[in-house]
N, CA, C and O atoms as CSV, one atom per row, in Angstrom:
chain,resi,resn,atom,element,x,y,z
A,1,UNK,N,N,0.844,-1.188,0.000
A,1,UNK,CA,C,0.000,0.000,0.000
A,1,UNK,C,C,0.887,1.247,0.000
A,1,UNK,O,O,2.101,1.106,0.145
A,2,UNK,N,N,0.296,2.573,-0.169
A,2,UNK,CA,C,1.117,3.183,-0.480
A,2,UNK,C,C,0.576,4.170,0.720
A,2,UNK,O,O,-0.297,3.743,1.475
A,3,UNK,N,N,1.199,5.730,0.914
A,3,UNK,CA,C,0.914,6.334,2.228
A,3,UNK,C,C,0.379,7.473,1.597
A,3,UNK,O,O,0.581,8.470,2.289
A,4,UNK,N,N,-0.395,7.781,0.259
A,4,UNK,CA,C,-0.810,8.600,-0.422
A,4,UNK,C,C,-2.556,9.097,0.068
A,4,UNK,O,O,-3.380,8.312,0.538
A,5,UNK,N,N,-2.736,10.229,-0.134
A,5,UNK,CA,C,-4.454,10.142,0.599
A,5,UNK,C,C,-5.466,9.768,-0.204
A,5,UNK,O,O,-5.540,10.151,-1.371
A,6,UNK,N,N,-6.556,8.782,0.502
A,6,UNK,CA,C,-7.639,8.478,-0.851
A,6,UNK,C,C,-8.009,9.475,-1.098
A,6,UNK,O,O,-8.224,10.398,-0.313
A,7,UNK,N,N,-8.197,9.446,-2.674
A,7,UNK,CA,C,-9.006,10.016,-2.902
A,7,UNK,C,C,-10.359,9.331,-4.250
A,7,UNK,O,O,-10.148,8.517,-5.149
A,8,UNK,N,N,-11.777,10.100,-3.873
A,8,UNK,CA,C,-12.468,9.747,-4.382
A,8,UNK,C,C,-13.436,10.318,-5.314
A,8,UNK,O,O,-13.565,11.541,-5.363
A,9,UNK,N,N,-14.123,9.549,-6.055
A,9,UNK,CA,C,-14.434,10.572,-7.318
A,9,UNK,C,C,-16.324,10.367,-7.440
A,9,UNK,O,O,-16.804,9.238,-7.333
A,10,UNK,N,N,-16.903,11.158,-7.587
A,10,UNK,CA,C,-17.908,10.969,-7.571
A,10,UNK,C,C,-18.681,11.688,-9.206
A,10,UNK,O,O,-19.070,12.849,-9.336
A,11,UNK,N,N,-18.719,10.623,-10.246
A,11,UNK,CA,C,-18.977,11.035,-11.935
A,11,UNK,C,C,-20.757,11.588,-12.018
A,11,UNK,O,O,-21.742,10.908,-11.733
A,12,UNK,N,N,-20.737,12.388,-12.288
A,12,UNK,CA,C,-22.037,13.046,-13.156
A,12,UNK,C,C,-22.632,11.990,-14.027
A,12,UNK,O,O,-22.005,11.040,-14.497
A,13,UNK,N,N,-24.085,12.279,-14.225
A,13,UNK,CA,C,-24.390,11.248,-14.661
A,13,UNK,C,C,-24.484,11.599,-16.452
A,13,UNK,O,O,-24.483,12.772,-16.825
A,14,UNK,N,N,-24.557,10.499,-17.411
A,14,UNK,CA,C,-24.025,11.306,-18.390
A,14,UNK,C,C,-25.813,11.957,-18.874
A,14,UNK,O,O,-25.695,12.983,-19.544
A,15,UNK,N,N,-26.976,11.640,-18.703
A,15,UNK,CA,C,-27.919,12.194,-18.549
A,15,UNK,C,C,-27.769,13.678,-18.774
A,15,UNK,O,O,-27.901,14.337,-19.805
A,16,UNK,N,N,-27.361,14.144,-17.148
A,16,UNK,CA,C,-27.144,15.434,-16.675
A,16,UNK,C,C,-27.970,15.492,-15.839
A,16,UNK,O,O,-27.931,16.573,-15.250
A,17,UNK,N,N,-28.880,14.689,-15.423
A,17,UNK,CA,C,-29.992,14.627,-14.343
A,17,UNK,C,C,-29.369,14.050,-13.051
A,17,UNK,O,O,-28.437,13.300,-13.342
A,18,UNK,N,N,-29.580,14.153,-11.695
A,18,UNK,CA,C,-29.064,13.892,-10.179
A,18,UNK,C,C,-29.874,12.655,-10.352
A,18,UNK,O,O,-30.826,12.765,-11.125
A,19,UNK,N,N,-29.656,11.322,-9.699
A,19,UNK,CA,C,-30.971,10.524,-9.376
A,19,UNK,C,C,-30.085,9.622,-8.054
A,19,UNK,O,O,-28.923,9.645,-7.649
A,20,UNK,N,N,-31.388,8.820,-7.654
A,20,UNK,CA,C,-31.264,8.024,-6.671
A,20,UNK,C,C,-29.520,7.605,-6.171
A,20,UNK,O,O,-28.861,7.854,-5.162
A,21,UNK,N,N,-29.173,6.686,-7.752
A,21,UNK,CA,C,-27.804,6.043,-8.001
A,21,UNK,C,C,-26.733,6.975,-7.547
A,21,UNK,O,O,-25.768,6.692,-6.837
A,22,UNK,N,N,-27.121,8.391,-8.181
A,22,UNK,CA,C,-25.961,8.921,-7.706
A,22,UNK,C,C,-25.967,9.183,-6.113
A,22,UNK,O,O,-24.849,9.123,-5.600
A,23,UNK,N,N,-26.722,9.380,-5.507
A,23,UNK,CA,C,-26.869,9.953,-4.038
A,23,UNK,C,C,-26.127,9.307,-3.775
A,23,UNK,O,O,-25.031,9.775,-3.470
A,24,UNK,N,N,-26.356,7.849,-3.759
A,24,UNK,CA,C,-26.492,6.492,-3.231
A,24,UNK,C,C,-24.500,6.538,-3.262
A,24,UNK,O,O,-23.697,6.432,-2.335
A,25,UNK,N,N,-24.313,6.721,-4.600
A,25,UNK,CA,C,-22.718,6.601,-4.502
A,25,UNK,C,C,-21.728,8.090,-3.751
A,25,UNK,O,O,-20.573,8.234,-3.350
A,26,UNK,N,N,-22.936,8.965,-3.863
A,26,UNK,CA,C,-21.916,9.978,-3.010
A,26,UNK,C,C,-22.262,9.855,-1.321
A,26,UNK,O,O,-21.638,10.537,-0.509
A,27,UNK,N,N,-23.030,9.169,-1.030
A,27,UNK,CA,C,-23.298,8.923,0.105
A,27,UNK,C,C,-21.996,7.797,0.685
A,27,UNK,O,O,-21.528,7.806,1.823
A,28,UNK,N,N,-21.687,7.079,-0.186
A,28,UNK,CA,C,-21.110,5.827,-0.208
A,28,UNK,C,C,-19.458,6.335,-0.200
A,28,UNK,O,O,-18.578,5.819,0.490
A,29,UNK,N,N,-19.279,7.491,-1.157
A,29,UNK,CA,C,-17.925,8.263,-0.678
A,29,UNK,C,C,-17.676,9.118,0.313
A,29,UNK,O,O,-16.539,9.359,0.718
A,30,UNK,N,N,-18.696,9.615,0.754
A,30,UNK,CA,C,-18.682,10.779,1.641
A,30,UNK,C,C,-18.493,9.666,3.064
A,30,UNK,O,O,-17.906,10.186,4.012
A,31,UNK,N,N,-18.812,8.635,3.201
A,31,UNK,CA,C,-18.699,7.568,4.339
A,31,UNK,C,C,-17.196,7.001,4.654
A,31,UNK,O,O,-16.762,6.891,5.800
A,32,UNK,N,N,-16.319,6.589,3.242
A,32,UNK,CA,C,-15.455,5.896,3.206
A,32,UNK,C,C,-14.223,7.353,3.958
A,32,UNK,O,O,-13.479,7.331,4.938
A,33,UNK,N,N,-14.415,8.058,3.297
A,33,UNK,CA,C,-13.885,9.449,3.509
A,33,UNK,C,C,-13.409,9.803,4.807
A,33,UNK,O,O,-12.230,9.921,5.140
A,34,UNK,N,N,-14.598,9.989,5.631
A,34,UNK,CA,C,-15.258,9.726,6.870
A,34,UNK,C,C,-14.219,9.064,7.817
A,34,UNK,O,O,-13.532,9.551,8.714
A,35,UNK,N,N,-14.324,7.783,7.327
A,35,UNK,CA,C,-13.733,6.737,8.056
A,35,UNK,C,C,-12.170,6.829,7.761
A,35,UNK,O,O,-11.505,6.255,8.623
A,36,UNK,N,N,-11.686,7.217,7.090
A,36,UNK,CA,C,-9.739,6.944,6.329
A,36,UNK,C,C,-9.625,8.523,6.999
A,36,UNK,O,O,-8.567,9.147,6.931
């Protein structure tokens, strides 16, 4: 492993519309984040 900081990416949808999926995955980074 390396001693570099995560980092994480959270992609637009190619739509251009917000929906469920995305929450769901920025919820899901904003947690990991959190925790490291």
């Amino acid at each position: 492993m390396t001693d570099r900081p995560l980092r994480l990416r959270f992609a637009p949808s190619p739509t251009g519309f917000f929906h469920v999926g995305g929450a769901r995955t920025a919820l899901y980074n904003w947690a990991i984040a959190q925790r490291e």
